[in-house]
Amino acid sequence: MSSLAVTIEDSLILARRNLMRIPRQPDLLIAYTVQPVMFVLLFVYVFGGAIQTPGFDYVDFLMPGIIVQSIAFGGFVTALGLSEDVTKGLIDRFRSLPMSRAAVLAGRTSSDVPLNCLSLAVLLAVGFVAGFNMTTGAGDIALGILLLLFFGYAFSWVFALVGLYSSTPETANAIGFTAIFPLTFASGIFVPAASMPDGLRQFAEANPFTTVTDAVRHLWLGTPANTDVWMSFVWCTAILAVFAPLAVNRYRTVAAR
Amino acid sequence: MNDHAIVVEGLEKSYGSVRALCGVDFAARTGSILGLLGPNGAGKTTAVRVLATLLEPDGGTARVAGLDVVKDAGALRARIGLAGQYAAVDENLTGFENLEMVGRLYHLGKAESRKRAQELLERFELTDAAKRPAKTYSGGMRRRLDLGAALLARPPVLFLDEPTTGLDPRARIGMWETIEARVQAGTTVLLTTQYLDEADRLADSIVVVDHGRVIATGTSDELKDQIGGERLEVELEDSGDAEPAISALAELAQDRPSADGTTLRAPVRARPGIIPDAVRRLDAAGVGVVDIALQRPTLDDVFIALTGHAAEEEPADEAPQREEVTAA
């Protein structure tokens, strides 16, 4: 077998392993579905009335962004899983086996994809109930979904690196929620960037979360896009190109704790 | 193949300023058990990690099954099995799923992986628990499952890092029997342990390590001779009886017995009936005895004899516990 075929086979074996555990750990499934739904309801009904989004219903403004946020954090399962594998010594077992060096990480990140599909479906369902409306054609809507899944996959590699550097799941949690979570707020996800003070506004406009959110708004609502759509794909590719090699490199040397 | 399945020469590894291995040499004959004996932080786990291709050494060479652990790491991984200090099993998978996954990752193919998983579950008496998630297993069951994973591809060389630490006595003996059966089938085993009795029971040859250095090598008997072997400890009723007691036991002892207050120590070679024999001799000499016991050498005895310090002592200016930090 070629090394690529081995990598793919090994990755699928491990992706299957990761997915088999999901129904056995229902708390994870709840985190995946209930938490984003809570966010949608809170923002639409608690903050929504107070936030000015000229030209939009707040629910239409919010849904693309909150889906971007949820999908990016879908990769958090990878961080938790890897951190647990390292702590429990499973990484040592994998590293002592004649398997592909990339398979543990590729298996992890690819098993996030079906989970992200699930959370996307749940969020859209809740959004439609709350009054969200897509106004574009099927092709654009599908491209939006594709972009979201690609963005989620790229972020899974960011979280893979977080997981490999975390000695406990709590550390992974702390890194995720102190470093990455605020990034999603300093963006155009929840409020228009134009409403922010100087400095923060420029930061929010350059933030990839804003770019991807604006791209999805364009693809689903028909708002002006400028360069957002192709820039979003550039961002996803760049995040992958930086974090995948860093994570694989960390995997090669990570020690059991 | 050559007659040594494991050959280690001048192996060095440091973690920052802490030298975990400072030029270690040892070798294991093919089809034998080599025991790596030492306290926590001695460098045992580091040595195993280097040999199992998990860690690259800073210096020296190590060959396992004829393959270099650095240059031929990829090929070597197909020929080794590793069972670590903690049972490395996926708690959310069943026993069967765990073993099947490991078989697939050894690239045995689906059918063969399932067959082997089934065989090993039977051999380790886990058939009843095969369909339960491993998180419901006891500590001993997890260790057996972990060892099953290490044996799955029938590797010619097996690394067992403290395989019985934390096991109850019965599970411990079961583990020993399993290891012995593997060696009879031709496997070479490198085993690390903190327990002299374990090395004594299992190892064909023993390498004693401390602070990253080999401080003694030999068979269990050779090491025991080096550290003085067993001793008889007698608690006398009256310290004034020390002299007659020493004379009474002189013939039994390998060396002149010594007395400290009412406690008398006589170095002996253990054999069945030695205690009744000693009691008879003391009785005949009219010496009153409160207690008598045969003390087997402990790891502490080895360390006191070989290094002049106890295994538990921490030298003030070194931090040999790094290994614990990474492995705990």
Tab-separated table of N, CA, C and O in Angstrom, chain B residues 110-176:
chain	number	residue	atom	x	y	z
B	110	LYS	N	-9.030	-6.765	8.440
B	110	LYS	CA	-10.226	-6.800	9.279
B	110	LYS	C	-10.485	-8.184	9.866
B	110	LYS	O	-10.667	-8.348	11.072
B	111	ALA	N	-10.460	-9.208	8.997
B	111	ALA	CA	-10.800	-10.557	9.453
B	111	ALA	C	-9.787	-11.047	10.479
B	111	ALA	O	-10.155	-11.547	11.550
B	112	GLU	N	-8.505	-10.876	10.169
B	112	GLU	CA	-7.457	-11.344	11.073
B	112	GLU	C	-7.502	-10.572	12.399
B	112	GLU	O	-7.319	-11.161	13.471
B	113	SER	N	-7.763	-9.244	12.327
B	113	SER	CA	-7.840	-8.433	13.554
B	113	SER	C	-8.931	-8.952	14.465
B	113	SER	O	-8.760	-9.056	15.682
B	114	ARG	N	-10.085	-9.281	13.864
B	114	ARG	CA	-11.203	-9.770	14.677
B	114	ARG	C	-10.891	-11.130	15.292
B	114	ARG	O	-11.208	-11.391	16.446
B	115	LYS	N	-10.239	-11.988	14.484
B	115	LYS	CA	-9.905	-13.322	14.968
B	115	LYS	C	-8.935	-13.205	16.148
B	115	LYS	O	-9.119	-13.845	17.182
B	116	ARG	N	-7.903	-12.375	15.967
B	116	ARG	CA	-6.919	-12.214	17.036
B	116	ARG	C	-7.545	-11.600	18.277
B	116	ARG	O	-7.228	-11.988	19.407
B	117	ALA	N	-8.428	-10.608	18.074
B	117	ALA	CA	-9.084	-9.959	19.214
B	117	ALA	C	-9.837	-11.003	20.025
B	117	ALA	O	-9.728	-11.066	21.254
B	118	GLN	N	-10.569	-11.861	19.315
B	118	GLN	CA	-11.345	-12.909	19.965
B	118	GLN	C	-10.426	-13.860	20.736
B	118	GLN	O	-10.673	-14.194	21.891
B	119	GLU	N	-9.331	-14.272	20.082
B	119	GLU	CA	-8.375	-15.196	20.722
B	119	GLU	C	-7.815	-14.607	22.013
B	119	GLU	O	-7.730	-15.281	23.038
B	120	LEU	N	-7.425	-13.330	21.940
B	120	LEU	CA	-6.778	-12.726	23.102
B	120	LEU	C	-7.778	-12.485	24.232
B	120	LEU	O	-7.428	-12.641	25.402
B	121	LEU	N	-9.015	-12.137	23.875
B	121	LEU	CA	-10.031	-11.973	24.917
B	121	LEU	C	-10.233	-13.290	25.643
B	121	LEU	O	-10.385	-13.335	26.863
B	122	GLU	N	-10.206	-14.400	24.878
B	122	GLU	CA	-10.342	-15.704	25.504
B	122	GLU	C	-9.152	-15.993	26.408
B	122	GLU	O	-9.300	-16.397	27.545
B	123	ARG	N	-7.961	-15.759	25.864
B	123	ARG	CA	-6.769	-16.103	26.636
B	123	ARG	C	-6.708	-15.312	27.943
B	123	ARG	O	-6.245	-15.796	28.958
B	124	PHE	N	-7.164	-14.051	27.904
B	124	PHE	CA	-7.080	-13.222	29.107
B	124	PHE	C	-8.377	-13.230	29.909
B	124	PHE	O	-8.596	-12.362	30.738
B	125	GLU	N	-9.232	-14.200	29.631
B	125	GLU	CA	-10.472	-14.369	30.389
B	125	GLU	C	-11.299	-13.093	30.409
B	125	GLU	O	-11.784	-12.650	31.444
B	126	LEU	N	-11.407	-12.476	29.245
B	126	LEU	CA	-12.209	-11.260	29.140
B	126	LEU	C	-13.419	-11.471	28.225
B	126	LEU	O	-14.099	-10.517	27.874
B	127	THR	N	-13.670	-12.723	27.843
B	127	THR	CA	-14.758	-12.988	26.900
B	127	THR	C	-16.097	-12.457	27.413
B	127	THR	O	-16.866	-11.866	26.668
B	128	ASP	N	-16.351	-12.647	28.716
B	128	ASP	CA	-17.631	-12.192	29.269
B	128	ASP	C	-17.767	-10.672	29.213
B	128	ASP	O	-18.868	-10.145	29.121
B	129	ALA	N	-16.617	-9.994	29.295
B	129	ALA	CA	-16.645	-8.533	29.328
B	129	ALA	C	-16.387	-7.936	27.952
B	129	ALA	O	-16.309	-6.718	27.811
B	130	ALA	N	-16.283	-8.793	26.928
B	130	ALA	CA	-15.846	-8.328	25.603
B	130	ALA	C	-16.737	-7.242	25.030
B	130	ALA	O	-16.277	-6.369	24.309
B	131	LYS	N	-18.026	-7.277	25.371
B	131	LYS	CA	-18.957	-6.323	24.772
B	131	LYS	C	-19.269	-5.149	25.690
B	131	LYS	O	-20.170	-4.374	25.404
B	132	ARG	N	-18.532	-5.063	26.787
B	132	ARG	CA	-18.737	-3.931	27.704
B	132	ARG	C	-17.682	-2.863	27.460
B	132	ARG	O	-16.530	-3.186	27.187
B	133	PRO	N	-18.058	-1.574	27.588
B	133	PRO	CA	-17.041	-0.533	27.455
B	133	PRO	C	-15.943	-0.721	28.509
B	133	PRO	O	-16.239	-1.138	29.635
B	134	ALA	N	-14.700	-0.414	28.125
B	134	ALA	CA	-13.578	-0.666	29.024
B	134	ALA	C	-13.662	0.165	30.295
B	134	ALA	O	-13.009	-0.145	31.275
B	135	LYS	N	-14.488	1.231	30.286
B	135	LYS	CA	-14.558	2.034	31.514
B	135	LYS	C	-15.229	1.263	32.649
B	135	LYS	O	-15.111	1.647	33.791
B	136	THR	N	-15.907	0.150	32.331
B	136	THR	CA	-16.515	-0.659	33.389
B	136	THR	C	-15.549	-1.723	33.918
B	136	THR	O	-15.906	-2.471	34.816
B	137	TYR	N	-14.335	-1.784	33.368
B	137	TYR	CA	-13.387	-2.837	33.765
B	137	TYR	C	-12.675	-2.480	35.068
B	137	TYR	O	-12.445	-1.306	35.361
B	138	SER	N	-12.250	-3.519	35.799
B	138	SER	CA	-11.402	-3.298	36.970
B	138	SER	C	-9.978	-3.014	36.498
B	138	SER	O	-9.655	-3.213	35.327
B	139	GLY	N	-9.137	-2.570	37.445
B	139	GLY	CA	-7.750	-2.261	37.100
B	139	GLY	C	-7.034	-3.454	36.471
B	139	GLY	O	-6.341	-3.329	35.468
B	140	GLY	N	-7.247	-4.634	37.048
B	140	GLY	CA	-6.594	-5.836	36.531
B	140	GLY	C	-7.081	-6.181	35.133
B	140	GLY	O	-6.291	-6.580	34.270
B	141	MET	N	-8.377	-5.999	34.891
B	141	MET	CA	-8.929	-6.299	33.558
B	141	MET	C	-8.369	-5.338	32.514
B	141	MET	O	-8.050	-5.723	31.392
B	142	ARG	N	-8.227	-4.066	32.893
B	142	ARG	CA	-7.663	-3.088	31.951
B	142	ARG	C	-6.229	-3.442	31.581
B	142	ARG	O	-5.826	-3.351	30.431
B	143	ARG	N	-5.465	-3.857	32.607
B	143	ARG	CA	-4.084	-4.240	32.340
B	143	ARG	C	-4.038	-5.429	31.388
B	143	ARG	O	-3.195	-5.496	30.503
B	144	ARG	N	-4.948	-6.387	31.581
B	144	ARG	CA	-4.952	-7.563	30.713
B	144	ARG	C	-5.325	-7.164	29.291
B	144	ARG	O	-4.747	-7.648	28.317
B	145	LEU	N	-6.273	-6.245	29.182
B	145	LEU	CA	-6.669	-5.774	27.857
B	145	LEU	C	-5.499	-5.034	27.184
B	145	LEU	O	-5.227	-5.219	25.992
B	146	ASP	N	-4.811	-4.230	27.985
B	146	ASP	CA	-3.663	-3.476	27.487
B	146	ASP	C	-2.572	-4.438	27.002
B	146	ASP	O	-1.986	-4.258	25.931
B	147	LEU	N	-2.321	-5.476	27.786
B	147	LEU	CA	-1.324	-6.465	27.390
B	147	LEU	C	-1.787	-7.203	26.140
B	147	LEU	O	-0.985	-7.504	25.253
B	148	GLY	N	-3.095	-7.476	26.063
B	148	GLY	CA	-3.654	-8.103	24.861
B	148	GLY	C	-3.351	-7.263	23.634
B	148	GLY	O	-2.966	-7.776	22.577
B	149	ALA	N	-3.504	-5.944	23.762
B	149	ALA	CA	-3.210	-5.048	22.647
B	149	ALA	C	-1.739	-5.125	22.270
B	149	ALA	O	-1.379	-5.150	21.088
B	150	ALA	N	-0.870	-5.211	23.279
B	150	ALA	CA	0.571	-5.291	23.007
B	150	ALA	C	0.934	-6.594	22.291
B	150	ALA	O	1.873	-6.635	21.506
B	151	LEU	N	0.155	-7.662	22.566
B	151	LEU	CA	0.481	-8.975	21.996
B	151	LEU	C	-0.221	-9.232	20.670
B	151	LEU	O	0.029	-10.243	20.021
B	152	LEU	N	-1.102	-8.320	20.284
B	152	LEU	CA	-2.026	-8.599	19.194
B	152	LEU	C	-1.357	-9.055	17.909
B	152	LEU	O	-1.794	-9.995	17.264
B	153	ALA	N	-0.277	-8.395	17.536
B	153	ALA	CA	0.372	-8.716	16.268
B	153	ALA	C	1.493	-9.743	16.451
B	153	ALA	O	2.340	-9.876	15.572
B	154	ARG	N	1.484	-10.445	17.586
B	154	ARG	CA	2.535	-11.420	17.910
B	154	ARG	C	3.923	-10.826	17.699
B	154	ARG	O	4.752	-11.372	16.949
B	155	PRO	N	4.218	-9.691	18.342
B	155	PRO	CA	5.523	-9.056	18.111
B	155	PRO	C	6.642	-9.899	18.719
B	155	PRO	O	6.451	-10.492	19.784
B	156	PRO	N	7.778	-9.972	18.042
B	156	PRO	CA	8.896	-10.740	18.597
B	156	PRO	C	9.529	-10.081	19.820
B	156	PRO	O	10.207	-10.749	20.583
B	157	VAL	N	9.318	-8.774	20.000
B	157	VAL	CA	9.883	-8.091	21.165
B	157	VAL	C	8.760	-7.330	21.884
B	157	VAL	O	7.964	-6.639	21.263
B	158	LEU	N	8.747	-7.495	23.200
B	158	LEU	CA	7.675	-6.924	24.009
B	158	LEU	C	8.283	-6.030	25.091
B	158	LEU	O	9.219	-6.432	25.782
B	159	PHE	N	7.759	-4.796	25.214
B	159	PHE	CA	8.208	-3.900	26.278
B	159	PHE	C	7.087	-3.754	27.298
B	159	PHE	O	5.980	-3.359	26.949
B	160	LEU	N	7.395	-4.050	28.542
B	160	LEU	CA	6.389	-3.957	29.594
B	160	LEU	C	6.914	-3.008	30.669
B	160	LEU	O	7.887	-3.317	31.360
B	161	ASP	N	6.286	-1.844	30.763
B	161	ASP	CA	6.742	-0.843	31.721
B	161	ASP	C	5.924	-0.970	33.001
B	161	ASP	O	4.765	-0.601	33.036
B	162	GLU	N	6.547	-1.508	34.026
B	162	GLU	CA	5.898	-1.744	35.324
B	162	GLU	C	4.526	-2.400	35.144
B	162	GLU	O	3.501	-1.833	35.523
B	163	PRO	N	4.513	-3.610	34.587
B	163	PRO	CA	3.230	-4.222	34.231
B	163	PRO	C	2.358	-4.583	35.425
B	163	PRO	O	1.166	-4.790	35.254
B	164	THR	N	2.926	-4.660	36.630
B	164	THR	CA	2.091	-5.093	37.752
B	164	THR	C	1.898	-4.014	38.810
B	164	THR	O	1.263	-4.265	39.829
B	165	THR	N	2.450	-2.809	38.584
B	165	THR	CA	2.260	-1.743	39.568
B	165	THR	C	0.771	-1.470	39.737
B	165	THR	O	0.059	-1.270	38.762
B	166	GLY	N	0.312	-1.492	40.967
B	166	GLY	CA	-1.098	-1.205	41.241
B	166	GLY	C	-2.022	-2.406	41.124
B	166	GLY	O	-3.218	-2.259	41.308
B	167	LEU	N	-1.487	-3.573	40.815
B	167	LEU	CA	-2.352	-4.758	40.721
B	167	LEU	C	-2.412	-5.471	42.070
B	167	LEU	O	-1.458	-5.454	42.837
B	168	ASP	N	-3.553	-6.129	42.330
B	168	ASP	CA	-3.623	-6.912	43.557
B	168	ASP	C	-2.807	-8.192	43.373
B	168	ASP	O	-2.464	-8.565	42.252
B	169	PRO	N	-2.451	-8.874	44.485
B	169	PRO	CA	-1.506	-9.999	44.392
B	169	PRO	C	-1.947	-11.078	43.401
B	169	PRO	O	-1.113	-11.626	42.678
B	170	ARG	N	-3.240	-11.354	43.344
B	170	ARG	CA	-3.683	-12.421	42.453
B	170	ARG	C	-3.517	-12.021	40.984
B	170	ARG	O	-3.004	-12.776	40.169
B	171	ALA	N	-3.910	-10.795	40.678
B	171	ALA	CA	-3.769	-10.304	39.314
B	171	ALA	C	-2.292	-10.245	38.923
B	171	ALA	O	-1.928	-10.491	37.775
B	172	ARG	N	-1.461	-9.945	39.925
B	172	ARG	CA	-0.044	-9.842	39.691
B	172	ARG	C	0.517	-11.201	39.253
B	172	ARG	O	1.261	-11.299	38.272
B	173	ILE	N	0.134	-12.254	39.966
B	173	ILE	CA	0.631	-13.594	39.624
B	173	ILE	C	0.108	-14.011	38.251
B	173	ILE	O	0.835	-14.584	37.439
B	174	GLY	N	-1.158	-13.662	37.963
B	174	GLY	CA	-1.720	-13.966	36.643
B	174	GLY	C	-0.906	-13.310	35.539
B	174	GLY	O	-0.620	-13.916	34.496
B	175	MET	N	-0.511	-12.060	35.768
B	175	MET	CA	0.282	-11.322	34.794
B	175	MET	C	1.639	-11.996	34.598
B	175	MET	O	2.113	-12.165	33.474
B	176	TRP	N	2.243	-12.426	35.709
B	176	TRP	CA	3.537	-13.112	35.615
B	176	TRP	C	3.427	-14.370	34.754
B	176	TRP	O	4.287	-14.636	33.909
